[in-house]
Amino acid sequence: MSRHNPIEVIPTLRGVLFGMNVSELKQLGALIQKKLPTRKSDLVEIVVRHVKGDGLRAVWQSLDETQRAAVAEVVHSETTQFSPSRFRAKYGKDPDWGPTDGYRHKPSALGFFFPAHLRMPEDLKERLRTFVPPPAEDKVRGLEQLPASYEQSFAQWNRKTKQQEHGTESIPLAVRESERSAPRELFSVLRLVDAGKVAVSEATRRAAPASITAVTAVLEGGDYYPFVQPKSKYGDENAGPIRAFAWPLLIQAGGLAQLAGSKLQLTKAGRKALAEPAVQTLKVLWERWLDTALLDELSRIDCVKGQTGKGKHSLTALSSRREAIAAGLAACPVERWVSTAELSRFLRASDRGFSVSRNPWHLYVCQAEYGSLGYDDGVKIVEERYLLALLFEYAATLGLIDVAFIPPAGARSDYGGMWGTDELPFFSRYDGLLYFRLTALGAYCLGCTQDYKPAPLAVKPALRVLPNLEIAAIGVDLEPGDRLALDAYAVRISDHVWQLERPKLLAAAEKGRSIEEIREFLTARSGGPLPDTVTHFLQDAGDRCVRVRDRGPARLFECADGALAALIANDTRLRKYCLRAGESLLAVPAESEIAFRRSLRELGYLPALSGIRPGTGRETTAAA
């Protein structure tokens, strides 16, 4: 990883052996023969002869499987340094380096390959490369099935027995599928910006609290965690906004919106995005986020201090961290659940590792004197929380991954032994993210596939679609995502029955849900063909959605009389930029306004300022 200092290269085995003391050489020589000379040069020659020619292959063949893997990892890498943490992450254990008797270490045969501080001499590495096979490729291991709940450990004080009690509690997993909702949420947020309802800070570009509330209202199913009134100010376990926080930043980083005064307004690219398929826009937003310096996800981990002081200069480049995680995501199996712990392990075990700071001793919890994060556990905890932040707040918001999570309070106990964390309900608001699933959209955005084709909905009979346009739930309770879909398209008439109605269906289509999508959903969830009446109803609604088109905003110009309006509308220079909108009104599309004004001046007219009455040159009054 990048936090390690450059490793000094050892050119030859003979050179490193002469750098060892006689005691160390005797311990290594004892693996070859019982009777050993006392002179250092003689001891060196014994070891060199032992691994000379075919002897090196013989020594390598004497190693066990794990020891051979340790040799192969270095032989087929760009370094001569063995990394214990990386090896442990990949293989789950350390190779056998030999027993330790008190302060004295007796090396195993692995010592012939790493005679000095876990480093392999260059000449030895070159010889080994000719016959040592490459190590096994590490892969991200997916789950056969997502568990229904998470066994969360807890500890509580029993006042009666006056003892600390330990146990586990089953916490149901909440699942949020985002591949189909992200495109709709993108359009909803862009329309919210276009309506002037998203205000952000000029300094931080973060959305104001009222704007966060407005964005939350247009998210499908709301944000991940609903707000719960805390019992006391010292026990607030609310995670706060996550998706609602991310969307205003994402569209700014992607160039779809910019600050105008105190509010965001759509850019030309943002208006264009409203009229184009969302998939390509989401890919651009992800790619732009990888490079943006608009926000460091680490700043969202509130308990980590020192980020704006001395520690700021030691923080690594944002793009290097994000690209490392993106590369890890790209290695994940598509449409299979993966634990966040597994992705963290894979990153540590591969060359895709990342570091948050070049000097993590400058980062701390509570107080710099006691709560430094420079210790190994602290470094790992911060890096894993950064990974969770990027996944939960940005990758999931853009639809690259589906997520399975629990409330963050008590979800992880890895920081419990750190100084100053006793009162923390969680280390980060993202602690509850336990599993994720790379979507087909995610594979496309990460460059794993050239074309995007959404994954088909799984066929599982959970609904009965009736000819009278009613939809009834059957069998087990519906999944939350299915209920959200039904609530979006149909009117609920009881706990388990919905009714298809045209106004509700058209309102859903206006928010970005296609009629084809509801047809596909009902077919998959009913497990068979839809009744003819339902098919015709959906086809008619689909036709009604395309017969009137939104051609974008236009500016209205009023002429003094109908004759002037007709003159302008029929002029060869102006007629391609405007349309008649009544007796004396002209409608000019927003993208044609500049050309319209220029051609109007060439015709000899100038649009009056707002409030000037045509034909008088005087301001209008209330009486007028």
Coordinates of C-alpha atoms in Angstrom, one line a residue:
M1 CA 0.0 0.0 0.0
S2 CA 1.1 3.6 -0.5
R3 CA 1.7 4.2 3.2
H4 CA 4.7 1.9 3.1
N5 CA 8.1 3.5 2.5
P6 CA 10.1 2.4 -0.6
I7 CA 11.9 -0.9 0.0
E8 CA 15.7 -1.2 -0.3
V9 CA 16.6 -3.7 -3.0
I10 CA 19.1 -6.5 -2.1
P11 CA 21.1 -7.4 -5.2
T12 CA 22.6 -10.7 -4.2
L13 CA 22.1 -13.5 -1.7
R14 CA 25.8 -13.6 -0.8
G15 CA 25.7 -9.9 0.0
V16 CA 22.8 -10.2 2.4
L17 CA 24.4 -13.3 4.1
F18 CA 27.5 -11.4 4.8
G19 CA 25.3 -8.7 6.4
M20 CA 24.0 -11.2 9.0
N21 CA 25.8 -12.1 12.2
V22 CA 27.3 -15.5 12.9
S23 CA 24.5 -16.6 15.2
E24 CA 21.9 -15.9 12.5
L25 CA 24.0 -17.8 9.9
K26 CA 24.4 -20.8 12.2
Q27 CA 20.6 -21.0 12.7
L28 CA 20.1 -21.0 9.0
G29 CA 23.0 -23.4 8.5
A30 CA 21.6 -25.8 11.0
L31 CA 18.8 -26.6 8.5
I32 CA 21.6 -28.0 6.2
Q33 CA 24.0 -29.9 8.4
K34 CA 24.7 -30.5 12.1
K35 CA 28.4 -29.7 12.3
L36 CA 29.1 -26.1 11.2
P37 CA 32.3 -24.0 10.9
T38 CA 32.8 -20.9 13.0
R39 CA 34.0 -18.5 10.4
K40 CA 31.4 -16.3 8.8
S41 CA 32.8 -16.7 5.3
D42 CA 32.6 -20.5 5.6
L43 CA 29.0 -20.3 6.9
V44 CA 28.0 -18.1 4.0
E45 CA 29.5 -20.6 1.5
I46 CA 27.5 -23.5 3.0
V47 CA 24.2 -21.6 2.5
V48 CA 25.2 -20.4 -1.0
R49 CA 26.1 -23.9 -2.1
H50 CA 22.9 -25.3 -0.7
V51 CA 20.8 -23.2 -3.0
K52 CA 23.1 -23.3 -6.0
G53 CA 21.9 -24.8 -9.3
D54 CA 19.2 -27.4 -8.8
G55 CA 19.6 -27.1 -5.1
L56 CA 17.3 -24.1 -5.1
R57 CA 14.5 -26.1 -6.7
A58 CA 15.0 -28.9 -4.2
V59 CA 14.7 -26.4 -1.3
W60 CA 11.6 -24.9 -2.8
Q61 CA 10.0 -28.3 -3.3
S62 CA 10.6 -29.0 0.4
L63 CA 8.3 -26.2 1.4
D64 CA 4.6 -26.7 2.3
E65 CA 1.8 -25.3 0.2
T66 CA 1.5 -22.0 2.2
Q67 CA 5.3 -21.4 2.2
R68 CA 5.4 -21.9 -1.5
A69 CA 2.6 -19.4 -1.9
A70 CA 4.7 -16.9 0.1
V71 CA 7.6 -17.3 -2.3
A72 CA 5.4 -17.1 -5.4
E73 CA 3.7 -13.9 -4.2
V74 CA 7.1 -12.1 -4.1
V75 CA 8.6 -13.8 -7.2
H76 CA 5.7 -12.7 -9.4
S77 CA 5.4 -9.2 -8.0
E78 CA 7.1 -5.9 -8.7
T79 CA 8.8 -5.9 -5.2
T80 CA 11.2 -8.0 -3.3
Q81 CA 9.4 -7.4 0.0
F82 CA 7.1 -9.9 1.6
S83 CA 3.9 -8.3 3.0
P84 CA 2.5 -10.2 6.0
S85 CA -0.7 -8.2 6.1
R86 CA -1.4 -8.7 2.4
F87 CA -0.6 -12.4 2.6
R88 CA -2.8 -12.8 5.6
A89 CA -5.7 -11.1 3.9
K90 CA -5.4 -13.4 0.9
Y91 CA -4.7 -16.7 2.5
G92 CA -6.2 -16.2 6.0
K93 CA -3.0 -17.2 7.8
D94 CA 0.8 -16.7 7.9
P95 CA 3.3 -19.0 6.4
D96 CA 5.5 -21.1 8.8
W97 CA 8.6 -19.0 9.5
G98 CA 9.8 -21.4 12.2
P99 CA 9.4 -21.6 16.0
T100 CA 10.4 -18.8 18.4
D101 CA 12.1 -19.9 21.6
G102 CA 11.9 -17.0 24.0
Y103 CA 13.7 -14.1 22.1
R104 CA 15.4 -16.5 19.7
H105 CA 13.9 -17.3 16.4
K106 CA 14.7 -20.6 14.6
P107 CA 14.0 -20.1 10.9
S108 CA 12.2 -22.6 8.7
A109 CA 13.4 -23.4 5.2
L110 CA 11.6 -20.2 4.2
G111 CA 14.6 -18.4 5.6
F112 CA 16.7 -19.3 2.6
F113 CA 14.3 -17.2 0.4
F114 CA 13.9 -14.3 2.8
P115 CA 17.2 -14.1 4.8
A116 CA 16.9 -10.4 5.7
H117 CA 13.8 -8.8 7.2
L118 CA 11.3 -10.5 4.8
R119 CA 13.2 -9.3 1.7
M120 CA 14.2 -11.6 -1.2
P121 CA 17.6 -11.0 -2.9
E122 CA 17.2 -10.0 -6.6
D123 CA 19.5 -12.8 -7.9
L124 CA 17.4 -15.4 -6.1
K125 CA 14.2 -13.9 -7.4
E126 CA 15.4 -14.1 -11.0
R127 CA 16.3 -17.8 -10.6
L128 CA 13.1 -18.6 -8.9
R129 CA 11.0 -17.0 -11.7
T130 CA 12.1 -19.7 -14.1
F131 CA 10.3 -22.5 -12.3
V132 CA 8.0 -21.1 -9.5
P133 CA 4.4 -20.9 -10.9
P134 CA 2.4 -17.7 -10.4
P135 CA 0.3 -17.6 -7.2
A136 CA -3.4 -18.4 -7.3
E137 CA -5.5 -15.4 -8.5
D138 CA -7.5 -13.9 -5.7
K139 CA -11.2 -13.4 -6.3
V140 CA -14.0 -11.6 -4.6
R141 CA -16.1 -14.4 -3.1
G142 CA -19.9 -13.9 -3.4
L143 CA -22.6 -15.3 -1.2
E144 CA -24.9 -18.2 -2.3
Q145 CA -27.7 -16.5 -0.5
L146 CA -28.2 -13.3 1.4
P147 CA -29.0 -14.0 5.1
A148 CA -32.4 -12.7 6.3
S149 CA -30.9 -11.2 9.5
Y150 CA -27.6 -10.2 11.2
E151 CA -26.6 -11.6 14.6
Q152 CA -25.4 -8.5 16.4
S153 CA -23.4 -8.8 19.5
F154 CA -24.2 -6.7 22.5
A155 CA -23.0 -6.2 26.1
Q156 CA -25.2 -4.7 28.8
W157 CA -25.0 -4.2 32.6
N158 CA -27.5 -6.2 34.7
R159 CA -28.3 -4.1 37.7
K160 CA -29.7 -7.0 39.6
T161 CA -26.8 -9.4 39.2
K162 CA -24.3 -6.5 39.0
Q163 CA -22.6 -8.2 36.1
Q164 CA -21.9 -7.4 32.5
E165 CA -24.0 -9.7 30.2
H166 CA -23.1 -10.6 26.7
G167 CA -25.3 -12.0 23.9
T168 CA -26.5 -11.7 20.4
E169 CA -29.6 -10.2 18.9
S170 CA -31.1 -10.9 15.4
I171 CA -31.4 -7.7 13.4
P172 CA -33.5 -8.0 10.2
L173 CA -31.6 -6.9 7.1
A174 CA -33.1 -4.0 5.1
V175 CA -32.5 -4.4 1.3
R176 CA -32.6 -1.4 -1.1
E177 CA -32.4 -2.1 -4.8
S178 CA -31.2 0.9 -6.7
E179 CA -30.6 0.0 -10.3
R180 CA -34.1 0.9 -11.4
S181 CA -34.8 3.7 -8.9
A182 CA -31.5 5.7 -9.5
P183 CA -32.5 6.9 -13.0
R184 CA -35.9 8.1 -11.7
E185 CA -34.3 9.8 -8.7
L186 CA -31.9 11.6 -11.0
F187 CA -34.7 13.1 -12.9
S188 CA -36.6 14.0 -9.8
V189 CA -33.6 15.8 -8.3
L190 CA -33.0 17.7 -11.5
R191 CA -36.6 18.8 -11.7
L192 CA -36.3 19.9 -8.0
V193 CA -33.3 22.0 -8.9
D194 CA -35.1 23.4 -11.9
A195 CA -37.9 24.5 -9.6
G196 CA -35.4 26.5 -7.5
K197 CA -35.9 24.3 -4.4
V198 CA -32.3 23.3 -3.7
A199 CA -30.1 25.8 -1.8
V200 CA -26.5 25.0 -1.0
S201 CA -23.6 26.6 0.9
E202 CA -21.3 28.7 -1.2
A203 CA -18.3 27.6 0.8
T204 CA -19.0 23.8 1.0
R205 CA -21.6 23.2 -1.7
R206 CA -23.5 21.1 0.7
A207 CA -27.3 21.3 0.6
A208 CA -29.1 23.3 3.3
P209 CA -31.2 21.3 5.8
A210 CA -34.5 22.5 4.2
S211 CA -33.2 21.4 0.8
I212 CA -32.1 18.0 2.2
T213 CA -35.7 17.6 3.4
A214 CA -37.0 18.4 -0.1
V215 CA -34.6 16.0 -1.8
T216 CA -35.6 13.2 0.7
A217 CA -39.2 13.7 -0.2
V218 CA -38.5 12.8 -3.9
L219 CA -36.4 9.7 -3.1
E220 CA -38.2 6.4 -3.6
G221 CA -38.9 5.1 -0.2
G222 CA -37.1 8.0 1.4
D223 CA -33.5 7.9 2.6
Y224 CA -32.0 4.7 4.1
Y225 CA -32.8 5.6 7.7
P226 CA -35.9 7.5 8.8
F227 CA -35.4 10.1 11.5
V228 CA -36.3 8.9 15.0
Q229 CA -36.7 11.4 17.8
P230 CA -33.7 10.8 20.1
K231 CA -34.5 10.0 23.7
S232 CA -31.8 12.4 24.8
K233 CA -29.2 14.7 23.2
Y234 CA -26.5 12.3 24.5
G235 CA -28.1 9.2 22.8
D236 CA -28.8 10.3 19.3
E237 CA -28.5 7.2 17.1
N238 CA -29.8 8.8 13.9
A239 CA -27.5 8.4 10.9
G240 CA -28.8 11.5 9.2
P241 CA -29.2 11.9 5.4
I242 CA -27.1 9.8 3.0
R243 CA -28.7 9.6 -0.4
A244 CA -30.3 13.0 0.1
F245 CA -26.9 14.4 1.0
A246 CA -25.2 12.9 -2.0
W247 CA -27.5 13.9 -4.9
P248 CA -26.9 17.7 -4.8
L249 CA -23.1 17.1 -4.7
L250 CA -23.2 14.5 -7.5
I251 CA -25.0 16.7 -9.9
Q252 CA -22.7 19.6 -9.1
A253 CA -19.6 17.4 -9.6
G254 CA -21.1 16.2 -12.8
G255 CA -21.6 19.6 -14.2
L256 CA -25.5 19.3 -14.3
A257 CA -26.1 22.2 -11.8
Q258 CA -24.2 25.2 -10.6
L259 CA -24.6 27.8 -7.9
A260 CA -26.6 30.9 -8.7
G261 CA -26.9 33.1 -5.6
S262 CA -27.8 30.7 -2.9
K263 CA -29.6 28.1 -5.0
L264 CA -28.6 25.6 -7.6
Q265 CA -29.7 26.0 -11.2
L266 CA -29.4 23.6 -14.1
T267 CA -26.6 24.1 -16.5
K268 CA -27.1 23.5 -20.2
A269 CA -25.8 19.9 -19.6
G270 CA -28.4 19.5 -16.8
R271 CA -31.3 20.6 -19.1
K272 CA -30.0 18.2 -21.8
A273 CA -29.9 15.4 -19.2
L274 CA -33.6 15.8 -18.5
A275 CA -34.4 14.9 -22.2
E276 CA -32.0 12.0 -22.5
P277 CA -31.8 8.4 -21.1
A278 CA -30.5 8.5 -17.6
V279 CA -28.1 5.6 -17.8
Q280 CA -25.3 7.4 -19.7
T281 CA -25.8 10.4 -17.4
L282 CA -25.3 8.2 -14.3
K283 CA -22.1 6.8 -15.8
V284 CA -20.8 10.3 -16.4
L285 CA -21.7 11.3 -12.8
W286 CA -19.8 8.3 -11.4
E287 CA -16.7 9.0 -13.6
R288 CA -16.8 12.7 -12.6
W289 CA -17.1 11.8 -8.9
L290 CA -13.9 9.7 -9.1
D291 CA -12.0 12.9 -10.0
T292 CA -13.8 15.6 -8.1
A293 CA -12.4 17.5 -5.1
L294 CA -15.8 18.9 -4.2
L295 CA -15.9 16.7 -1.0
D296 CA -13.7 14.2 0.8
E297 CA -15.8 11.3 2.0
L298 CA -13.6 11.1 5.0
S299 CA -15.1 14.4 6.2
R300 CA -18.4 12.7 6.6
I301 CA -16.9 10.4 9.3
D302 CA -17.5 13.0 12.0
C303 CA -15.6 11.4 14.9
V304 CA -12.2 11.5 13.0
K305 CA -10.5 14.7 13.9
G306 CA -7.4 16.4 12.5
Q307 CA -8.7 16.5 9.0
T308 CA -8.5 20.3 8.7
G309 CA -5.3 20.7 10.8
K310 CA -1.9 19.2 10.5
G311 CA -3.4 16.0 9.2
K312 CA -4.9 17.7 6.1
H313 CA -1.5 17.9 4.4
S314 CA -0.9 14.1 4.9
L315 CA -4.2 13.0 3.3
T316 CA -3.8 11.0 0.1
A317 CA -5.3 12.1 -3.2
L318 CA -9.0 11.5 -3.4
S319 CA -8.8 10.1 -6.9
S320 CA -6.3 7.4 -5.8
R321 CA -8.6 6.1 -3.1
R322 CA -11.7 6.1 -5.2
E323 CA -10.1 4.5 -8.2
A324 CA -8.7 1.7 -6.0
I325 CA -12.2 1.0 -4.6
A326 CA -13.7 1.2 -8.2
A327 CA -11.2 -1.3 -9.3
G328 CA -12.2 -3.6 -6.5
L329 CA -15.9 -3.2 -7.3
A330 CA -15.1 -4.0 -11.0
A331 CA -13.7 -7.4 -9.8
C332 CA -16.9 -8.3 -8.0
P333 CA -19.4 -10.8 -9.5
V334 CA -22.4 -9.1 -11.1
E335 CA -25.8 -9.7 -9.4
R336 CA -24.3 -11.6 -6.5
W337 CA -24.2 -10.4 -2.9
V338 CA -20.8 -9.7 -1.4
S339 CA -20.0 -8.7 2.2
T340 CA -18.3 -5.4 2.7
A341 CA -15.7 -7.3 4.9
E342 CA -14.9 -9.5 1.8
L343 CA -14.3 -6.5 -0.4
S344 CA -12.1 -4.9 2.3
R345 CA -10.2 -8.2 2.5
F346 CA -9.8 -8.4 -1.3
L347 CA -8.4 -4.8 -1.5
R348 CA -5.9 -5.5 1.3
A349 CA -4.8 -8.7 -0.4
S350 CA -4.3 -7.2 -3.8
D351 CA -2.4 -4.4 -5.4
R352 CA -5.6 -2.4 -5.4
G353 CA -5.1 -1.3 -1.8
F354 CA -5.4 2.3 -0.8
S355 CA -4.5 4.5 2.2
V356 CA -6.4 7.5 3.6
S357 CA -3.3 9.3 5.0
R358 CA 0.4 9.2 4.5
N359 CA 0.8 9.9 8.3
P360 CA -2.3 8.6 10.1
W361 CA -0.8 9.7 13.5
H362 CA -2.1 13.1 12.7
L363 CA -5.7 11.8 12.7
Y364 CA -7.4 11.1 16.0
V365 CA -10.6 10.5 18.0
C366 CA -11.6 12.8 20.8
Q367 CA -8.0 14.0 21.7
A368 CA -4.8 14.0 19.7
E369 CA -2.7 13.0 22.7
Y370 CA -4.5 9.8 23.4
G371 CA -6.8 8.9 20.5
S372 CA -4.4 8.8 17.6
L373 CA -5.4 6.6 14.7
G374 CA -1.8 5.8 13.7
Y375 CA -1.9 2.3 15.3
D376 CA -2.6 -0.6 12.9
D377 CA -6.2 -1.1 14.2
G378 CA -6.9 2.6 13.8
V379 CA -5.6 2.7 10.2
K380 CA -7.7 -0.3 9.2
I381 CA -10.9 1.0 10.9
V382 CA -10.6 4.4 9.1
E383 CA -9.9 2.8 5.7
E384 CA -12.8 0.5 6.0
R385 CA -15.1 3.3 7.0
Y386 CA -13.9 5.3 4.0
L387 CA -14.8 2.3 1.8
L388 CA -18.3 2.1 3.3
A389 CA -18.8 5.8 2.8
L390 CA -18.0 5.7 -0.9
L391 CA -20.2 2.6 -1.4
F392 CA -23.2 3.6 0.6
E393 CA -23.4 7.3 -0.2
Y394 CA -22.3 7.5 -3.8
A395 CA -22.1 4.1 -5.6
A396 CA -25.5 3.0 -4.2
T397 CA -27.1 6.4 -4.8
L398 CA -26.1 6.2 -8.5
G399 CA -27.4 2.7 -8.9
L400 CA -24.1 0.9 -9.2
I401 CA -24.9 -1.4 -6.3
D402 CA -27.8 -2.7 -4.3
V403 CA -27.3 -2.6 -0.5
A404 CA -28.3 -4.7 2.5
F405 CA -28.0 -2.9 5.9
I406 CA -29.0 -2.5 9.5
P407 CA -29.1 0.5 11.8
P408 CA -25.6 1.8 12.4
A409 CA -25.7 1.9 16.2
G410 CA -24.0 -1.2 17.5
A411 CA -23.5 -2.7 14.1
R412 CA -19.7 -2.9 14.4
S413 CA -17.6 -3.3 17.5
D414 CA -14.1 -3.1 16.0
Y415 CA -13.5 0.4 17.5
G416 CA -14.6 -0.5 21.0
G417 CA -11.1 -0.7 22.4
M418 CA -10.0 2.7 21.1
W419 CA -9.6 5.5 23.5
G420 CA -12.4 8.1 23.5
T421 CA -15.0 6.0 21.8
D422 CA -17.1 5.0 24.8
E423 CA -19.9 7.4 24.1
L424 CA -20.1 6.9 20.3
P425 CA -23.3 5.2 19.1
F426 CA -21.3 4.3 16.0
F427 CA -18.0 5.1 14.4
S428 CA -19.6 6.3 11.2
R429 CA -23.1 6.7 9.9
Y430 CA -22.2 4.0 7.3
D431 CA -21.5 1.3 9.9
G432 CA -24.7 -0.5 9.1
L433 CA -23.8 -1.4 5.5
L434 CA -23.1 -5.1 5.6
Y435 CA -23.6 -6.4 2.0
F436 CA -23.8 -5.1 -1.5
R437 CA -24.6 -6.4 -5.0
L438 CA -23.0 -5.1 -8.1
T439 CA -25.8 -4.3 -10.6
A440 CA -25.8 -4.5 -14.4
L441 CA -25.8 -0.7 -14.3
G442 CA -22.8 -0.8 -12.0
A443 CA -20.9 -3.2 -14.4
Y444 CA -21.6 -0.7 -17.2
C445 CA -20.5 2.4 -15.3
L446 CA -17.3 0.6 -14.1
G447 CA -16.4 -0.3 -17.7
C448 CA -16.9 -4.1 -17.2
T449 CA -19.4 -4.2 -20.1
Q450 CA -19.7 -2.1 -23.2
D451 CA -23.5 -2.0 -23.3
Y452 CA -26.1 -1.7 -20.6
K453 CA -28.9 -4.2 -20.4
P454 CA -30.9 -4.2 -17.2
A455 CA -31.2 -7.5 -15.4
P456 CA -34.6 -9.1 -15.9
L457 CA -36.9 -9.2 -12.9
A458 CA -36.9 -12.5 -11.0
V459 CA -40.1 -14.5 -11.7
K460 CA -41.8 -15.2 -8.3
P461 CA -45.6 -15.6 -7.9
A462 CA -46.4 -13.0 -5.3
L463 CA -49.4 -11.2 -6.9
R464 CA -52.6 -12.0 -8.6
V465 CA -53.6 -9.6 -11.4
L466 CA -57.3 -9.6 -11.9
P467 CA -59.3 -8.6 -15.1
N468 CA -61.0 -5.8 -13.2
L469 CA -57.6 -4.1 -12.8
E470 CA -57.2 -5.1 -9.2
I471 CA -53.9 -6.5 -7.9
A472 CA -53.9 -8.8 -4.9
A473 CA -51.0 -10.0 -2.8
I474 CA -50.9 -13.7 -2.3
G475 CA -48.9 -16.0 0.0
V476 CA -46.1 -14.5 2.1
D477 CA -45.7 -10.8 2.7
L478 CA -44.5 -8.7 -0.2
E479 CA -40.9 -7.5 -0.2
P480 CA -40.6 -3.7 0.6
G481 CA -39.4 -3.0 -3.0
D482 CA -42.5 -4.7 -4.4
R483 CA -44.8 -2.6 -2.2
L484 CA -43.0 0.6 -3.2
A485 CA -43.6 -0.3 -6.9
L486 CA -47.3 -1.0 -6.4
D487 CA -47.7 2.2 -4.3
A488 CA -46.1 4.2 -7.1
Y489 CA -48.3 2.8 -9.9
A490 CA -51.6 1.9 -8.3
V491 CA -54.0 3.0 -5.6
R492 CA -54.0 0.9 -2.4
I493 CA -57.6 0.0 -1.5
S494 CA -56.7 -2.4 1.4
D495 CA -53.6 -3.9 3.1
H496 CA -53.2 -6.5 0.3
V497 CA -55.1 -5.1 -2.7
W498 CA -54.3 -2.3 -5.2
Q499 CA -56.3 -0.8 -8.1
L500 CA -54.8 0.3 -11.4
E501 CA -56.1 3.8 -12.2
R502 CA -55.0 6.0 -15.1
P503 CA -54.2 9.2 -13.2
K504 CA -51.9 7.3 -10.8
L505 CA -50.3 5.4 -13.6
L506 CA -49.6 8.6 -15.6
A507 CA -48.3 10.4 -12.5
A508 CA -45.8 7.5 -12.1
A509 CA -44.8 7.8 -15.7
E510 CA -44.2 11.5 -15.3
K511 CA -41.8 10.7 -12.5
G512 CA -39.7 8.5 -14.8
R513 CA -41.4 5.1 -14.3
S514 CA -42.2 3.6 -17.7
I515 CA -45.4 1.8 -18.5
E516 CA -43.3 -1.1 -19.9
E517 CA -41.7 -1.3 -16.5
I518 CA -45.0 -1.9 -14.7
R519 CA -46.0 -4.4 -17.3
E520 CA -42.7 -6.3 -16.8
F521 CA -43.1 -6.1 -13.0
L522 CA -46.7 -7.4 -13.0
T523 CA -45.8 -10.3 -15.3
A524 CA -42.8 -11.3 -13.2
R525 CA -44.6 -11.1 -9.9
S526 CA -47.8 -12.9 -11.2
G527 CA -45.8 -15.7 -12.8
G528 CA -47.9 -15.7 -16.0
P529 CA -49.5 -13.6 -18.7
L530 CA -51.6 -10.6 -17.7
P531 CA -55.4 -10.5 -18.4
D532 CA -56.4 -8.9 -21.7
T533 CA -58.1 -6.0 -20.0
V534 CA -54.9 -5.2 -18.1
T535 CA -52.8 -5.5 -21.2
H536 CA -55.0 -3.1 -23.1
F537 CA -55.2 -0.7 -20.2
L538 CA -51.4 -0.5 -20.0
Q539 CA -51.0 -0.2 -23.7
D540 CA -53.5 2.7 -23.8
A541 CA -51.7 4.4 -20.9
G542 CA -48.4 4.0 -22.8
D543 CA -49.8 5.6 -25.9
R544 CA -51.1 8.5 -23.9
C545 CA -47.6 9.1 -22.5
V546 CA -46.0 9.7 -25.9
R547 CA -48.7 11.6 -27.9
V548 CA -47.8 14.9 -26.1
R549 CA -44.1 15.7 -25.9
D550 CA -42.3 18.2 -23.6
R551 CA -40.0 20.2 -26.0
G552 CA -38.3 22.1 -23.2
P553 CA -38.8 25.7 -21.9
A554 CA -39.6 28.7 -24.1
R555 CA -39.9 32.4 -23.6
L556 CA -43.1 34.3 -24.5
F557 CA -42.8 37.6 -26.5
E558 CA -45.8 39.9 -26.8
C559 CA -46.2 42.1 -29.9
A560 CA -48.1 45.3 -30.1
D561 CA -50.7 43.8 -32.4
G562 CA -51.5 40.7 -34.5
A563 CA -50.1 42.2 -37.7
L564 CA -46.6 42.6 -36.2
A565 CA -46.8 39.1 -34.7
A566 CA -47.6 37.7 -38.2
L567 CA -44.8 39.7 -39.8
I568 CA -42.2 38.3 -37.4
A569 CA -43.5 34.8 -37.5
N570 CA -43.4 34.7 -41.3
D571 CA -40.1 36.5 -41.8
T572 CA -37.5 34.2 -43.4
R573 CA -34.9 35.0 -40.8
L574 CA -37.2 34.6 -37.8
R575 CA -39.8 31.9 -38.5
K576 CA -37.4 29.1 -37.7
Y577 CA -36.9 30.5 -34.2
C578 CA -40.5 31.2 -33.1
L579 CA -44.1 30.0 -33.2
R580 CA -47.4 31.9 -33.0
A581 CA -49.1 31.5 -29.6
G582 CA -52.3 33.4 -30.0
E583 CA -53.2 36.7 -31.7
S584 CA -50.1 38.7 -30.6
L585 CA -47.9 36.3 -28.8
L586 CA -44.7 34.5 -30.0
A587 CA -43.2 31.5 -28.3
V588 CA -39.4 31.2 -28.6
P589 CA -37.6 28.0 -27.5
A590 CA -34.9 28.7 -24.9
E591 CA -32.1 27.4 -27.1
S592 CA -33.2 29.8 -29.9
E593 CA -33.6 32.9 -27.8
I594 CA -30.2 34.5 -28.7
A595 CA -30.6 33.8 -32.4
F596 CA -34.2 35.2 -32.2
R597 CA -33.1 38.4 -30.6
R598 CA -30.3 39.0 -33.1
S599 CA -32.6 38.4 -36.1
L600 CA -35.3 40.6 -34.5
R601 CA -32.8 43.5 -34.3
E602 CA -31.9 42.9 -38.0
L603 CA -35.6 43.2 -38.8
G604 CA -35.6 46.6 -37.0
Y605 CA -37.3 45.7 -33.7
L606 CA -36.0 45.4 -30.1
P607 CA -37.9 43.5 -27.3
A608 CA -39.1 45.9 -24.6
L609 CA -38.1 45.4 -21.0
S610 CA -40.6 43.6 -18.8
G611 CA -43.2 46.1 -17.5
I612 CA -43.1 48.3 -20.6
R613 CA -46.5 48.3 -22.4
P614 CA -46.1 47.6 -26.2
G615 CA -46.9 50.6 -28.4
T616 CA -46.5 53.2 -25.6
G617 CA -42.9 53.0 -24.4
R618 CA -44.3 53.7 -20.9
E619 CA -44.3 51.5 -17.8
T620 CA -47.6 49.7 -17.1
T621 CA -49.4 50.6 -13.9
A622 CA -52.0 48.9 -11.8
A623 CA -54.7 51.0 -13.3
A624 CA -53.6 50.3 -16.8

